Coordinates of C-alpha atoms in Angstrom, one line a residue:
R713 CA 72.7 -33.4 64.8
V714 CA 75.4 -32.8 62.5
H715 CA 79.0 -33.9 63.9
I716 CA 81.9 -31.7 62.4
E717 CA 83.4 -35.1 61.7
D718 CA 80.9 -35.0 58.7
V719 CA 80.9 -31.0 57.7
T720 CA 82.1 -31.3 53.8
I721 CA 83.1 -28.3 52.0
T722 CA 83.5 -27.5 49.3
K723 CA 86.9 -25.9 47.2
Q724 CA 85.0 -22.0 47.4
V725 CA 85.3 -22.5 51.3
L726 CA 88.4 -23.8 51.8
L727 CA 89.8 -20.4 49.3
D728 CA 87.4 -18.1 50.9
V729 CA 88.8 -19.0 54.2
V730 CA 92.8 -19.1 52.9
S731 CA 91.6 -15.8 51.2
Q732 CA 91.2 -14.2 55.0
L733 CA 94.7 -15.3 55.7
P734 CA 97.8 -13.1 55.9
E735 CA 99.8 -13.3 53.5
N736 CA 102.6 -15.5 55.7
F737 CA 100.4 -18.7 58.1
D738 CA 100.7 -21.4 59.2
L739 CA 98.8 -24.3 59.8
D740 CA 97.0 -24.2 63.0
D741 CA 95.7 -21.1 61.8
L742 CA 94.1 -22.6 58.5
N743 CA 92.8 -25.5 60.9
Y744 CA 90.8 -23.1 63.2
R745 CA 89.4 -20.9 61.0
L746 CA 88.2 -24.5 59.5
F747 CA 87.1 -25.8 62.3
L748 CA 84.7 -22.2 63.3
R749 CA 84.1 -23.0 59.7
A750 CA 83.0 -26.1 60.8
R751 CA 81.1 -25.0 64.4
I752 CA 78.4 -22.0 62.2
V753 CA 77.5 -25.2 59.4
E754 CA 77.0 -27.6 62.6
T755 CA 75.1 -24.3 64.7
E756 CA 72.6 -23.6 61.6
A757 CA 72.4 -26.8 60.8
D758 CA 71.1 -27.5 64.7
I759 CA 69.0 -23.6 64.3
H760 CA 67.0 -24.7 61.1
A761 CA 66.1 -28.5 63.4
G762 CA 64.5 -26.2 66.0
R763 CA 67.5 -27.5 68.9
G764 CA 68.1 -23.0 69.4
I765 CA 67.5 -20.8 72.3
P766 CA 65.6 -18.0 71.5
N767 CA 67.3 -14.6 72.0
E768 CA 63.8 -13.3 74.2
T769 CA 64.4 -16.7 76.6
V770 CA 68.4 -16.1 76.6
W771 CA 67.7 -12.5 77.3
A772 CA 65.6 -13.6 79.6
E773 CA 67.8 -15.7 82.1
I774 CA 70.7 -13.3 82.1
S775 CA 68.4 -10.3 83.4
K776 CA 68.2 -12.7 86.9
W777 CA 71.9 -13.2 86.8
D778 CA 73.8 -11.1 90.1
I779 CA 76.3 -9.5 88.5

């Protein structure tokens, strides 16, 4: 499993994240977006390693919910 602390990014990824921010932002905004990017990388690694749950399984479980 990939841990967020172990995720490194390239300058280009950082520039991409920064380019999506508004002209004025605080460091919490940047930190949050970098955290999200790291979570996406972690999740993709899990999926590629076979640790994901197939959509069919998720939808089958949701269909059992009584809402």
